[in-house]
Amino acid sequence: RDFYQADVKYLSKWKKWKRTSSKSLKKVLNEVKGWSSYLVLWRHDIHSIEGRFGTGIQSYFSFLRFLVLLNFINFILMFSFVTLPTIISTYGIFNSTVAKISPPNIEYNCTIYEPSGNKGLVYFFTYLKDLLSGTGFLEVTSLFYGYYTIDSVWISIMRYNLPLAYLLATFAYLALSLIWIIKRSVEGFKQNLVHDADQFQSYCNKVFAGWDFCITDPNAARLKHRSLQYELQTDLEEERLKQKIEHRTIKEKLRIYSLRISINIIVLAILLGCFYSIYRVTVFSQENSNDVSNTNFQANLLVQYLPSIVITLANLIGPLIFTFLIQFEDYLPAFEIILTLMRCVFLRLANIVVLLFSLWSQISNCTADKCKPCGYNYKLYPCWESDVGREMYKLMIFDLIIILAVTLFVDFPRKLLVTHCSCKLVQWYGLPEFGISNNVLEIIYGQTICWIGTFFSPLLPAIATVKYFIIFYIKKISLKHTCKPSAKPIRASSSNFFFLAVLLIGLVLAFIPVGVSIASIPSSKACGPFRNFNTSWEVVPVTILEFPRGLQKFLFGIASEAFAVPIFMVICLIMFYFIALAGAHKRVVEQLREQLVLESRDKMFLIRKITEAQ
């Protein structure tokens, strides 16, 4: 400091002012950063949950906050580039006009689409049914694909190509989700590697560097104390289980492995049974929903919603069975979450696959030349994109209803029984546990539905944002008042990374149906922005053909094999270089660790020599 102050005396006025300004700017930025932390969504609630229930449960609520922000950004993206231009042109704002081009060389039957909007006197229960199923008045709103029938928007002399914007916005929200998830996964992977590198280092970090000395509030200090306590409790529990595993006899190992094999066979049988039941019920529903007499409204409604009922039951009962069975397999707490999540992933995401497969089979059902004029079953699905969007909308709404119903009619009465009833059976049954794996699967399942459905229902991310906002407070109240934390504490570092990895699986699954719908299935000729194209993807080459000749050659050259093969080779070389670099860094780290061990031994040797000399 003295050297620094002496050096300042010989600086020019300009350099003195520059250095002072730099220090002031850094101070202002630090203060702004500190104040902005108070604007973080649910900051206080999540800190309170962390201190009371540990970082494992806190990671679930942080994950839920991440999905709220992700869906809000996706909603802003779709609304700004798809919905807003349509609304502006429809109402003539900014002197905008609309251009609608009739589909060329298409039979008239293919262009007939009459949404079942409510007309005349409508009962209240009809509005409620429409709200739950996406039909009636909702069918003709901007919520679904069929509303966007505009080909281009003219604002003054500027032309806005809505079909191209619709397709690019779809690619943009999928790419944004992928990049954001990968970015967060990399951060969690780094923390996971640091934590798993050396267990003793983890203890040292918590004991000697775990406290935040900026804490001055007594309540904040208690929260931090409880958080560290749960972290140490998790470490000790894992160490105890590892020691127990190491000291197992051959007889115990044989018993455990036999039990695990038997349980895995049971789990496989449950999964296959659920998949087959959903498939058979879906086929039955689609074959018989139109055969029921219109006068028997209740029976017709039950047949139509039979797949949703079976899917909901599978999603509710399956995870409960898996959570019960995992207790007998004697795994580490972190691995229990991973294995339970993987089993539930196959169960929940397969339900969506079965539903989409059944819809596509009906859309492309070309028996008796049903598809000959239009390329798809236009009589049953005149605007099939809106029909798929309604199915995704119904799944999302029903998912929220089930979460609310379980909390209100299962967990809350169970809490009252345990609190006010002294029956031994009730007390043995106890309070419901806040299962992290089941709750994470619920929101990943809903998010996968949102990613798939956004192409068919552009405003679905807004519904997902509101849905997760409601779920946060439902789960918070349920955790604090009706549930108890898991008996086995969970570490946040490993669970955070795996939550994002499973979410990435859901995103990759969403790419497949959206890609097939864009590239393979003929677009509806009666509705939507792509009714003048054979497929949704066709808008891209048609738009490129409108560019100057030189730009066309450049873009088609980038898409050719002659460009793709060298790029692939360059990417492979870069990948091999980074693999070799990572291996070299790993060897250097190992050498540095060996040097640290040798230095510690040298210090101990010198200390012993000094002690002996004294």
Coordinates of C-alpha atoms in Angstrom, one line a residue:
R1 CA 0.0 0.0 0.0
D2 CA 2.8 2.4 0.8
F3 CA 4.5 1.5 -2.5
Y4 CA 1.2 2.1 -4.3
Q5 CA 0.6 5.6 -2.6
A6 CA 4.2 6.6 -3.4
D7 CA 3.7 5.6 -7.0
V8 CA 0.5 7.7 -7.2
K9 CA 2.5 10.9 -6.5
Y10 CA 4.4 10.6 -9.7
L11 CA 1.4 9.9 -11.9
S12 CA -0.1 12.6 -14.2
K13 CA -3.5 14.1 -13.5
W14 CA -5.1 12.1 -16.3
K15 CA -3.8 8.8 -15.0
K16 CA -4.8 9.7 -11.4
W17 CA -8.4 10.5 -12.6
K18 CA -8.5 7.3 -14.7
R19 CA -7.4 5.1 -11.8
T20 CA -9.9 6.8 -9.4
S21 CA -12.7 6.5 -11.9
S22 CA -11.9 2.8 -12.4
K23 CA -12.1 2.2 -8.6
S24 CA -15.4 4.1 -8.3
L25 CA -16.9 2.2 -11.3
K26 CA -15.9 -1.2 -9.7
K27 CA -17.5 -0.1 -6.4
V28 CA -20.7 1.0 -8.1
L29 CA -20.9 -2.3 -10.1
N30 CA -20.4 -4.3 -7.0
E31 CA -23.2 -2.4 -5.2
V32 CA -25.5 -2.8 -8.2
K33 CA -24.7 -6.5 -8.3
G34 CA -25.5 -6.8 -4.6
W35 CA -28.8 -5.0 -4.9
S36 CA -29.8 -6.9 -8.0
S37 CA -29.5 -10.2 -6.0
Y38 CA -32.6 -9.1 -4.1
L39 CA -34.5 -9.1 -7.4
V40 CA -33.9 -12.8 -8.0
L41 CA -37.2 -14.7 -8.1
W42 CA -38.0 -16.5 -4.8
R43 CA -34.6 -15.7 -3.4
H44 CA -35.7 -15.6 0.2
D45 CA -38.1 -18.6 -0.1
I46 CA -35.4 -20.8 -1.5
H47 CA -32.8 -19.8 1.1
S48 CA -35.4 -20.5 3.8
I49 CA -36.0 -24.0 2.3
E50 CA -32.3 -24.7 2.0
G51 CA -31.7 -23.9 5.7
R52 CA -34.7 -25.8 6.9
F53 CA -34.7 -28.9 4.7
G54 CA -31.2 -29.0 3.2
T55 CA -29.6 -28.4 -0.3
G56 CA -31.2 -31.5 -1.9
I57 CA -34.8 -30.2 -1.6
Q58 CA -33.5 -26.7 -2.3
S59 CA -32.1 -27.9 -5.6
Y60 CA -35.6 -29.0 -6.6
F61 CA -37.1 -25.5 -6.0
S62 CA -34.1 -23.9 -7.8
F63 CA -34.7 -26.3 -10.7
L64 CA -38.4 -25.2 -10.7
R65 CA -37.3 -21.5 -10.8
F66 CA -35.1 -22.3 -13.8
L67 CA -38.0 -23.8 -15.7
V68 CA -40.2 -20.7 -14.9
L69 CA -37.6 -18.4 -16.4
L70 CA -37.0 -20.7 -19.4
N71 CA -40.6 -20.9 -20.3
F72 CA -41.1 -17.1 -19.8
I73 CA -38.3 -16.4 -22.3
N74 CA -39.7 -19.0 -24.7
F75 CA -43.1 -17.3 -24.4
I76 CA -41.6 -13.8 -25.1
L77 CA -39.9 -15.3 -28.2
M78 CA -43.0 -16.9 -29.6
F79 CA -45.2 -14.0 -28.8
S80 CA -42.9 -11.4 -30.2
F81 CA -42.2 -13.1 -33.6
V82 CA -45.5 -15.0 -34.2
T83 CA -48.5 -13.8 -32.1
L84 CA -47.8 -10.1 -32.0
P85 CA -47.3 -9.6 -35.8
T86 CA -50.6 -11.5 -36.3
I87 CA -52.5 -9.3 -33.8
I88 CA -51.0 -6.1 -35.3
S89 CA -52.0 -7.1 -38.8
T90 CA -55.5 -8.3 -37.8
Y91 CA -56.4 -5.0 -36.1
G92 CA -54.5 -2.8 -38.7
I93 CA -52.1 -1.3 -36.1
F94 CA -49.3 0.9 -37.6
N95 CA -51.2 0.9 -40.9
S96 CA -50.4 -2.7 -41.4
T97 CA -52.1 -4.9 -44.0
V98 CA -52.5 -8.7 -44.4
A99 CA -51.7 -10.9 -47.4
K100 CA -53.5 -14.2 -47.7
I101 CA -52.7 -16.5 -50.6
S102 CA -55.1 -19.3 -51.4
P103 CA -53.5 -22.8 -51.7
P104 CA -52.8 -23.6 -55.4
N105 CA -54.0 -26.8 -57.0
I106 CA -55.7 -28.1 -53.9
E107 CA -59.1 -29.7 -53.8
Y108 CA -61.8 -27.6 -52.1
N109 CA -62.5 -30.4 -49.6
C110 CA -59.0 -30.0 -48.2
T111 CA -59.5 -26.3 -47.4
I112 CA -62.7 -26.7 -45.3
Y113 CA -62.1 -26.1 -41.6
E114 CA -65.0 -25.1 -39.4
P115 CA -63.9 -24.7 -35.7
S116 CA -66.5 -25.7 -33.2
G117 CA -66.8 -22.3 -31.7
N118 CA -69.7 -21.7 -29.3
K119 CA -72.7 -19.9 -30.8
G120 CA -75.9 -18.6 -29.2
L121 CA -76.8 -19.3 -25.6
V122 CA -74.0 -21.3 -23.9
Y123 CA -74.1 -22.9 -20.5
F124 CA -71.4 -22.3 -17.9
F125 CA -70.4 -26.0 -17.8
T126 CA -69.8 -25.7 -21.6
Y127 CA -67.2 -22.9 -21.0
L128 CA -65.6 -25.0 -18.3
K129 CA -65.4 -28.1 -20.6
D130 CA -63.9 -25.9 -23.3
L131 CA -61.3 -24.5 -20.9
L132 CA -60.3 -28.0 -19.9
S133 CA -60.3 -29.5 -23.3
G134 CA -59.2 -26.6 -25.5
T135 CA -62.3 -26.7 -27.7
G136 CA -65.1 -24.2 -28.3
F137 CA -64.1 -20.6 -27.8
L138 CA -60.5 -21.5 -27.2
E139 CA -60.2 -23.3 -30.6
V140 CA -60.5 -20.0 -32.5
T141 CA -58.0 -18.0 -30.4
S142 CA -54.3 -17.4 -30.8
L143 CA -53.6 -20.2 -28.5
F144 CA -53.6 -22.8 -31.3
Y145 CA -51.9 -23.2 -34.7
G146 CA -55.1 -22.9 -36.7
Y147 CA -55.5 -19.2 -35.8
Y148 CA -52.3 -18.1 -37.7
T149 CA -53.6 -18.2 -41.3
I150 CA -51.7 -15.1 -42.5
D151 CA -49.0 -15.5 -45.1
S152 CA -47.3 -12.2 -44.7
V153 CA -47.7 -8.9 -42.9
W154 CA -47.0 -5.5 -44.6
I155 CA -46.0 -2.6 -42.3
S156 CA -45.5 0.3 -44.6
I157 CA -43.1 -1.0 -47.3
M158 CA -41.7 -3.8 -45.1
R159 CA -42.8 -7.4 -45.6
Y160 CA -42.9 -9.8 -42.7
N161 CA -42.8 -13.4 -43.7
L162 CA -45.0 -15.1 -41.0
P163 CA -44.5 -18.7 -42.1
L164 CA -40.7 -18.3 -42.0
A165 CA -40.9 -16.5 -38.7
Y166 CA -43.0 -19.2 -37.2
L167 CA -40.5 -21.9 -38.2
L168 CA -37.5 -19.9 -37.1
A169 CA -39.1 -19.1 -33.8
T170 CA -39.7 -22.8 -33.3
F171 CA -36.0 -23.6 -33.9
A172 CA -35.0 -20.7 -31.7
Y173 CA -36.9 -21.8 -28.6
L174 CA -35.6 -25.3 -29.0
A175 CA -32.0 -24.1 -29.5
L176 CA -32.3 -21.6 -26.6
S177 CA -33.5 -24.4 -24.3
L178 CA -30.7 -26.7 -25.4
I179 CA -27.9 -24.1 -24.9
W180 CA -29.2 -23.0 -21.5
I181 CA -29.6 -26.5 -20.2
I182 CA -26.1 -27.5 -21.5
K183 CA -24.6 -24.4 -19.9
R184 CA -26.2 -25.2 -16.5
S185 CA -25.2 -28.8 -16.9
V186 CA -21.6 -28.0 -17.4
E187 CA -21.5 -25.9 -14.3
G188 CA -23.1 -28.7 -12.3
F189 CA -20.7 -31.2 -13.9
K190 CA -17.7 -29.2 -12.7
Q191 CA -19.1 -29.0 -9.2
N192 CA -19.7 -32.7 -9.3
L193 CA -16.2 -33.5 -10.4
V194 CA -14.7 -31.2 -7.7
H195 CA -16.8 -32.9 -5.0
D196 CA -16.1 -36.4 -6.1
A197 CA -12.4 -35.8 -6.6
D198 CA -11.4 -36.0 -2.9
Q199 CA -13.8 -36.7 0.0
F200 CA -11.4 -35.3 2.5
Q201 CA -11.1 -32.0 0.5
S202 CA -14.9 -31.7 0.7
Y203 CA -14.8 -32.0 4.5
C204 CA -12.1 -29.4 4.7
N205 CA -14.0 -27.0 2.5
K206 CA -17.1 -27.3 4.7
V207 CA -15.3 -27.1 8.1
F208 CA -12.8 -24.4 7.3
A209 CA -14.3 -22.5 4.4
G210 CA -18.0 -23.2 4.5
W211 CA -19.1 -20.3 6.6
D212 CA -20.1 -17.0 5.0
F213 CA -18.6 -14.2 7.1
C214 CA -20.7 -11.6 5.4
I215 CA -23.7 -12.9 7.3
T216 CA -24.8 -10.4 10.0
D217 CA -28.5 -11.3 10.4
P218 CA -29.2 -13.9 13.1
N219 CA -31.9 -15.6 11.0
A220 CA -29.6 -15.8 8.0
A221 CA -26.9 -17.3 10.3
R222 CA -29.3 -20.0 11.5
L223 CA -30.2 -20.8 8.0
K224 CA -26.6 -21.1 6.9
H225 CA -25.8 -23.2 10.0
R226 CA -28.6 -25.7 9.2
S227 CA -27.5 -25.9 5.5
L228 CA -24.0 -26.8 6.5
Q229 CA -25.4 -29.3 9.1
Y230 CA -27.4 -31.1 6.3
E231 CA -24.4 -31.2 4.0
L232 CA -22.2 -32.8 6.7
Q233 CA -25.1 -35.2 7.6
T234 CA -25.3 -36.2 3.9
D235 CA -21.5 -36.8 3.7
L236 CA -21.5 -38.9 6.9
E237 CA -24.5 -40.9 5.7
E238 CA -22.7 -41.7 2.5
E239 CA -19.5 -42.6 4.3
R240 CA -21.4 -44.9 6.6
L241 CA -23.0 -46.7 3.7
K242 CA -19.7 -47.0 1.8
Q243 CA -18.1 -48.6 4.9
K244 CA -21.1 -50.9 5.2
I245 CA -20.7 -51.9 1.5
E246 CA -17.0 -52.6 1.9
H247 CA -17.5 -54.9 4.9
R248 CA -20.2 -57.0 3.3
T249 CA -19.6 -60.8 3.3
I250 CA -20.1 -63.0 0.3
K251 CA -23.4 -64.2 1.6
E252 CA -24.7 -60.6 2.0
K253 CA -23.5 -59.7 -1.5
L254 CA -25.3 -62.7 -3.0
R255 CA -28.5 -61.8 -1.1
I256 CA -28.3 -58.1 -2.2
Y257 CA -27.6 -58.9 -5.8
S258 CA -30.3 -61.6 -6.0
L259 CA -32.8 -59.1 -4.5
R260 CA -31.8 -56.4 -6.9
I261 CA -32.2 -58.7 -9.9
S262 CA -35.7 -59.8 -8.7
I263 CA -36.7 -56.2 -8.1
N264 CA -35.5 -55.1 -11.6
I265 CA -37.6 -58.0 -13.1
I266 CA -40.6 -56.7 -11.2
V267 CA -39.9 -53.1 -12.4
L268 CA -39.6 -54.3 -16.0
A269 CA -42.9 -56.1 -15.8
I270 CA -44.6 -53.0 -14.4
L271 CA -43.2 -50.8 -17.3
L272 CA -44.2 -53.3 -20.0
G273 CA -47.7 -53.6 -18.4
C274 CA -48.2 -49.8 -18.3
F275 CA -47.0 -49.4 -21.9
Y276 CA -49.3 -52.2 -23.2
S277 CA -52.3 -50.9 -21.2
I278 CA -51.8 -47.4 -22.6
Y279 CA -51.5 -48.8 -26.1
R280 CA -54.6 -51.0 -25.9
V281 CA -56.7 -48.2 -24.2
T282 CA -55.6 -45.7 -26.9
V283 CA -56.6 -48.0 -29.7
F284 CA -59.9 -48.8 -28.0
S285 CA -60.6 -45.1 -27.5
Q286 CA -59.9 -44.1 -31.1
E287 CA -61.9 -47.0 -32.5
N288 CA -65.0 -46.6 -30.3
S289 CA -65.2 -42.9 -29.5
N290 CA -67.2 -42.1 -32.6
D291 CA -69.4 -45.2 -32.3
V292 CA -71.0 -44.2 -29.1
S293 CA -74.4 -42.5 -29.5
N294 CA -74.4 -38.7 -29.3
T295 CA -77.2 -38.9 -26.8
N296 CA -75.0 -40.8 -24.3
F297 CA -72.7 -37.8 -23.7
Q298 CA -71.1 -39.2 -20.5
A299 CA -70.1 -42.5 -22.1
N300 CA -68.7 -40.7 -25.1
L301 CA -66.7 -38.3 -22.9
L302 CA -65.4 -41.2 -20.8
V303 CA -64.2 -43.1 -23.9
Q304 CA -62.5 -40.0 -25.3
Y305 CA -60.6 -39.3 -22.1
L306 CA -59.9 -43.0 -21.2
P307 CA -56.2 -42.7 -22.4
S308 CA -55.7 -39.6 -20.2
I309 CA -57.1 -41.5 -17.2
V310 CA -54.9 -44.5 -17.7
I311 CA -51.8 -42.3 -18.3
T312 CA -52.5 -40.3 -15.1
L313 CA -53.0 -43.5 -13.1
A314 CA -49.7 -44.9 -14.5
N315 CA -47.9 -41.7 -13.7
L316 CA -49.3 -41.7 -10.1
I317 CA -49.0 -45.4 -9.2
G318 CA -45.7 -46.3 -11.0
P319 CA -43.4 -43.8 -9.2
L320 CA -44.9 -44.9 -5.8
I321 CA -44.1 -48.5 -6.5
F322 CA -40.6 -47.6 -7.7
T323 CA -40.0 -45.5 -4.6
F324 CA -41.2 -48.3 -2.4
L325 CA -39.0 -51.0 -4.1
I326 CA -35.8 -48.9 -4.2
Q327 CA -35.7 -49.0 -0.4
F328 CA -34.9 -52.7 -0.5
E329 CA -32.0 -52.4 -3.0
D330 CA -29.6 -50.7 -0.5
Y331 CA -28.1 -48.1 -2.8
L332 CA -26.4 -44.8 -1.8
P333 CA -28.9 -41.9 -1.5
A334 CA -27.6 -40.0 -4.6
F335 CA -27.8 -43.2 -6.7
E336 CA -31.3 -44.0 -5.4
I337 CA -32.5 -40.7 -6.9
I338 CA -30.7 -41.5 -10.2
L339 CA -32.1 -45.0 -10.5
T340 CA -35.7 -44.0 -9.5
L341 CA -35.6 -41.1 -11.9
M342 CA -34.5 -43.3 -14.8
R343 CA -37.3 -45.8 -14.1
C344 CA -39.8 -43.1 -13.9
V345 CA -38.4 -41.4 -17.1
F346 CA -39.2 -44.4 -19.2
L347 CA -42.7 -44.6 -17.7
R348 CA -43.7 -41.0 -18.1
L349 CA -42.0 -40.1 -21.4
A350 CA -43.2 -43.3 -23.0
N351 CA -46.8 -42.2 -22.3
I352 CA -46.2 -39.1 -24.6
V353 CA -44.6 -41.3 -27.3
V354 CA -47.6 -43.7 -27.3
L355 CA -50.1 -40.8 -27.5
L356 CA -48.3 -39.1 -30.4
F357 CA -47.9 -42.4 -32.2
S358 CA -51.6 -43.0 -31.9
L359 CA -52.4 -39.5 -33.2
W360 CA -50.0 -39.8 -36.2
S361 CA -51.4 -43.2 -37.1
Q362 CA -54.9 -41.7 -37.2
I363 CA -53.7 -38.6 -39.2
S364 CA -52.0 -40.7 -41.8
N365 CA -54.7 -43.4 -41.8
C366 CA -55.1 -43.7 -45.6
T367 CA -57.5 -46.7 -45.8
A368 CA -60.2 -46.3 -48.4
D369 CA -58.3 -43.4 -50.1
K370 CA -59.0 -41.1 -47.2
C371 CA -55.6 -39.3 -47.7
K372 CA -55.5 -39.2 -51.5
P373 CA -56.6 -35.5 -52.1
C374 CA -54.6 -33.9 -49.3
G375 CA -52.0 -36.4 -48.1
Y376 CA -53.6 -36.8 -44.7
N377 CA -56.9 -37.8 -43.2
Y378 CA -58.6 -34.5 -43.8
K379 CA -62.1 -35.7 -42.9
L380 CA -61.2 -36.6 -39.3
Y381 CA -58.4 -34.0 -38.9
P382 CA -59.0 -30.9 -41.2
C383 CA -56.5 -29.0 -39.1
W384 CA -54.4 -31.8 -37.5
E385 CA -51.8 -29.4 -36.0
S386 CA -54.5 -27.8 -33.8
D387 CA -55.7 -31.2 -32.8
V388 CA -52.2 -32.2 -31.6
G389 CA -51.9 -28.8 -29.9
R390 CA -55.2 -29.5 -28.0
E391 CA -53.9 -32.9 -26.8
M392 CA -50.7 -31.3 -25.5
Y393 CA -52.8 -28.5 -23.9
K394 CA -55.1 -31.1 -22.2
L395 CA -52.1 -33.1 -20.9
M396 CA -50.6 -29.9 -19.3
I397 CA -53.9 -28.8 -17.7
F398 CA -54.7 -32.3 -16.4
D399 CA -51.2 -32.6 -15.0
L400 CA -51.7 -29.4 -13.0
I401 CA -55.2 -30.6 -11.8
I402 CA -53.7 -33.9 -10.6
I403 CA -50.9 -32.1 -8.7
L404 CA -53.5 -29.9 -7.0
A405 CA -55.8 -32.9 -6.3
V406 CA -53.1 -35.0 -4.7
T407 CA -52.0 -32.1 -2.4
L408 CA -55.6 -31.2 -1.4
F409 CA -57.3 -34.6 -1.2
V410 CA -54.4 -37.0 -0.4
D411 CA -51.6 -35.2 1.4
F412 CA -53.6 -32.8 3.5
P413 CA -56.2 -35.3 4.8
R414 CA -53.3 -37.7 5.6
K415 CA -51.6 -34.9 7.6
L416 CA -54.9 -34.3 9.6
L417 CA -55.2 -38.0 10.3
V418 CA -51.6 -38.4 11.5
T419 CA -51.9 -35.2 13.7
H420 CA -55.3 -35.9 15.3
C421 CA -55.7 -39.7 15.2
S422 CA -53.7 -41.9 17.7
C423 CA -54.4 -45.1 15.9
K424 CA -51.2 -47.2 15.6
L425 CA -51.8 -48.0 11.9
V426 CA -52.2 -44.3 11.1
Q427 CA -49.1 -43.4 13.1
W428 CA -47.1 -46.2 11.4
Y429 CA -48.2 -44.9 8.0
G430 CA -47.0 -41.5 9.0
L431 CA -46.7 -38.3 7.0
P432 CA -46.0 -38.4 3.3
E433 CA -42.3 -37.9 2.3
F434 CA -41.3 -35.1 0.0
G435 CA -39.9 -37.4 -2.7
I436 CA -37.4 -35.4 -4.8
S437 CA -37.3 -37.9 -7.7
N438 CA -41.2 -38.0 -8.1
N439 CA -41.5 -34.2 -8.0
V440 CA -38.7 -33.7 -10.5
L441 CA -40.3 -36.2 -12.9
E442 CA -43.6 -34.3 -12.6
I443 CA -42.1 -31.0 -13.9
I444 CA -39.8 -32.7 -16.5
Y445 CA -42.8 -34.5 -17.8
G446 CA -44.8 -31.3 -18.1
Q447 CA -41.8 -29.5 -19.6
T448 CA -41.4 -32.1 -22.3
I449 CA -45.1 -31.7 -23.2
C450 CA -44.5 -27.9 -23.4
W451 CA -41.6 -28.3 -25.8
I452 CA -43.5 -30.7 -28.1
G453 CA -46.7 -28.6 -28.0
T454 CA -45.3 -25.1 -28.5
F455 CA -45.1 -25.7 -32.3
F456 CA -48.8 -26.6 -32.3
S457 CA -49.8 -24.1 -29.6
P458 CA -47.5 -21.1 -29.6
L459 CA -48.7 -19.7 -26.3
L460 CA -48.2 -22.9 -24.4
P461 CA -45.0 -21.6 -22.7
A462 CA -47.1 -18.9 -21.1
I463 CA -49.4 -21.6 -19.6
A464 CA -46.4 -23.5 -18.5
T465 CA -45.0 -20.4 -16.8
V466 CA -48.2 -19.8 -14.8
K467 CA -48.4 -23.6 -14.1
Y468 CA -44.9 -23.8 -12.6
F469 CA -45.5 -20.6 -10.7
I470 CA -48.5 -22.1 -9.0
I471 CA -46.7 -25.4 -8.5
F472 CA -43.9 -23.6 -6.6
Y473 CA -46.3 -22.3 -3.9
I474 CA -48.2 -25.6 -3.8
K475 CA -45.0 -27.6 -3.2
K476 CA -43.7 -25.0 -0.7
I477 CA -46.9 -25.2 1.4
S478 CA -47.0 -29.0 1.0
L479 CA -43.4 -29.3 2.2
K480 CA -43.8 -27.0 5.2
H481 CA -47.2 -28.1 6.4
T482 CA -48.2 -31.6 5.0
C483 CA -45.0 -33.5 4.2
K484 CA -41.8 -34.4 5.8
P485 CA -38.3 -34.3 4.2
S486 CA -36.9 -37.5 3.0
A487 CA -35.3 -39.7 5.7
K488 CA -32.1 -39.9 3.6
P489 CA -30.6 -36.5 3.0
I490 CA -29.6 -35.7 -0.6
R491 CA -26.7 -33.6 -1.8
A492 CA -27.5 -30.8 -4.3
S493 CA -24.3 -31.0 -6.3
S494 CA -24.9 -34.5 -7.8
S495 CA -28.7 -34.1 -8.0
N496 CA -28.6 -30.8 -9.8
F497 CA -26.5 -32.2 -12.6
F498 CA -28.7 -35.3 -13.0
F499 CA -31.9 -33.2 -13.0
L500 CA -30.6 -31.3 -16.0
A501 CA -29.4 -34.5 -17.6
V502 CA -32.9 -36.0 -17.4
L503 CA -34.4 -32.7 -18.6
L504 CA -32.0 -32.9 -21.6
I505 CA -33.4 -36.3 -22.4
G506 CA -36.9 -34.8 -22.4
L507 CA -35.7 -32.1 -24.8
V508 CA -34.1 -34.6 -27.2
L509 CA -37.3 -36.5 -27.1
A510 CA -39.2 -33.3 -28.0
F511 CA -36.9 -32.8 -31.1
I512 CA -38.2 -36.0 -32.7
P513 CA -42.0 -35.4 -32.9
V514 CA -41.5 -31.7 -33.7
G515 CA -38.9 -32.6 -36.4
V516 CA -41.2 -35.3 -37.9
S517 CA -44.2 -32.9 -37.9
I518 CA -42.1 -30.2 -39.7
A519 CA -40.3 -32.3 -42.3
S520 CA -42.4 -35.4 -43.0
I521 CA -46.2 -35.0 -42.3
P522 CA -48.0 -32.9 -44.9
S523 CA -49.2 -29.6 -43.5
S524 CA -52.9 -28.8 -43.2
K525 CA -54.3 -27.1 -46.2
A526 CA -57.2 -25.6 -44.3
C527 CA -55.4 -23.7 -41.6
G528 CA -52.1 -22.4 -40.3
P529 CA -49.3 -20.4 -41.9
F530 CA -48.0 -23.4 -43.9
R531 CA -51.1 -24.3 -45.8
N532 CA -49.5 -23.2 -49.1
F533 CA -46.6 -25.6 -48.6
N534 CA -46.5 -29.4 -48.8
T535 CA -44.6 -29.5 -45.5
S536 CA -43.6 -26.9 -43.0
W537 CA -39.9 -27.2 -43.9
E538 CA -40.7 -26.3 -47.6
V539 CA -40.9 -22.6 -46.6
V540 CA -37.1 -22.5 -46.2
P541 CA -36.1 -23.5 -49.8
V542 CA -38.9 -21.4 -51.2
T543 CA -37.6 -18.4 -49.3
I544 CA -34.0 -19.0 -50.3
L545 CA -35.1 -19.0 -54.0
E546 CA -36.2 -15.4 -53.5
F547 CA -32.6 -14.4 -52.6
P548 CA -30.0 -13.1 -55.1
R549 CA -28.3 -15.7 -57.2
G550 CA -24.9 -15.5 -55.5
L551 CA -26.5 -15.9 -52.0
Q552 CA -28.5 -18.8 -53.2
K553 CA -25.4 -20.7 -54.4
F554 CA -23.6 -19.9 -51.1
L555 CA -26.5 -21.2 -48.9
F556 CA -27.1 -24.3 -51.0
G557 CA -23.3 -24.9 -51.0
I558 CA -23.3 -24.9 -47.1
A559 CA -26.1 -27.4 -47.1
S560 CA -24.3 -29.8 -49.6
E561 CA -22.2 -32.9 -48.8
A562 CA -19.1 -31.2 -50.2
F563 CA -19.2 -28.7 -47.4
A564 CA -20.5 -31.0 -44.6
V565 CA -17.7 -33.7 -44.9
P566 CA -14.7 -31.3 -44.4
I567 CA -16.5 -29.5 -41.6
F568 CA -17.1 -32.9 -39.9
M569 CA -13.4 -33.8 -40.3
V570 CA -12.4 -30.4 -38.8
I571 CA -14.8 -30.9 -35.8
C572 CA -13.3 -34.4 -35.3
L573 CA -9.8 -33.0 -35.2
I574 CA -10.7 -30.3 -32.8
M575 CA -12.5 -32.9 -30.6
F576 CA -9.4 -35.2 -30.6
Y577 CA -7.2 -32.2 -29.7
F578 CA -9.3 -31.3 -26.7
I579 CA -9.4 -34.9 -25.6
A580 CA -5.6 -35.1 -25.7
L581 CA -5.4 -31.7 -23.9
A582 CA -7.7 -33.0 -21.2
G583 CA -5.6 -36.1 -20.7
A584 CA -2.4 -33.9 -20.4
H585 CA -4.1 -31.7 -17.8
K586 CA -5.2 -34.8 -15.9
R587 CA -1.6 -36.1 -15.8
V588 CA -0.3 -32.7 -14.6
V589 CA -2.9 -32.6 -11.8
E590 CA -1.8 -36.1 -10.7
Q591 CA 1.8 -35.0 -10.7
L592 CA 0.9 -31.9 -8.6
R593 CA -0.9 -34.0 -6.1
E594 CA 2.1 -36.3 -5.8
Q595 CA 4.3 -33.3 -5.2
L596 CA 1.9 -32.0 -2.5
V597 CA 2.1 -35.4 -0.8
L598 CA 5.9 -35.4 -0.9
E599 CA 6.1 -31.8 0.4
S600 CA 3.8 -32.7 3.3
R601 CA 6.0 -35.7 4.1
D602 CA 9.1 -33.5 4.0
K603 CA 7.5 -31.0 6.4
M604 CA 6.6 -33.8 8.8
F605 CA 10.2 -35.1 8.6
L606 CA 11.6 -31.7 9.3
I607 CA 9.3 -31.2 12.3
R608 CA 10.4 -34.5 13.7
K609 CA 14.1 -33.6 13.3
I610 CA 13.5 -30.2 15.1
T611 CA 11.6 -32.0 17.9
E612 CA 14.4 -34.5 18.3
A613 CA 17.1 -31.8 18.3
Q614 CA 15.2 -29.9 21.1

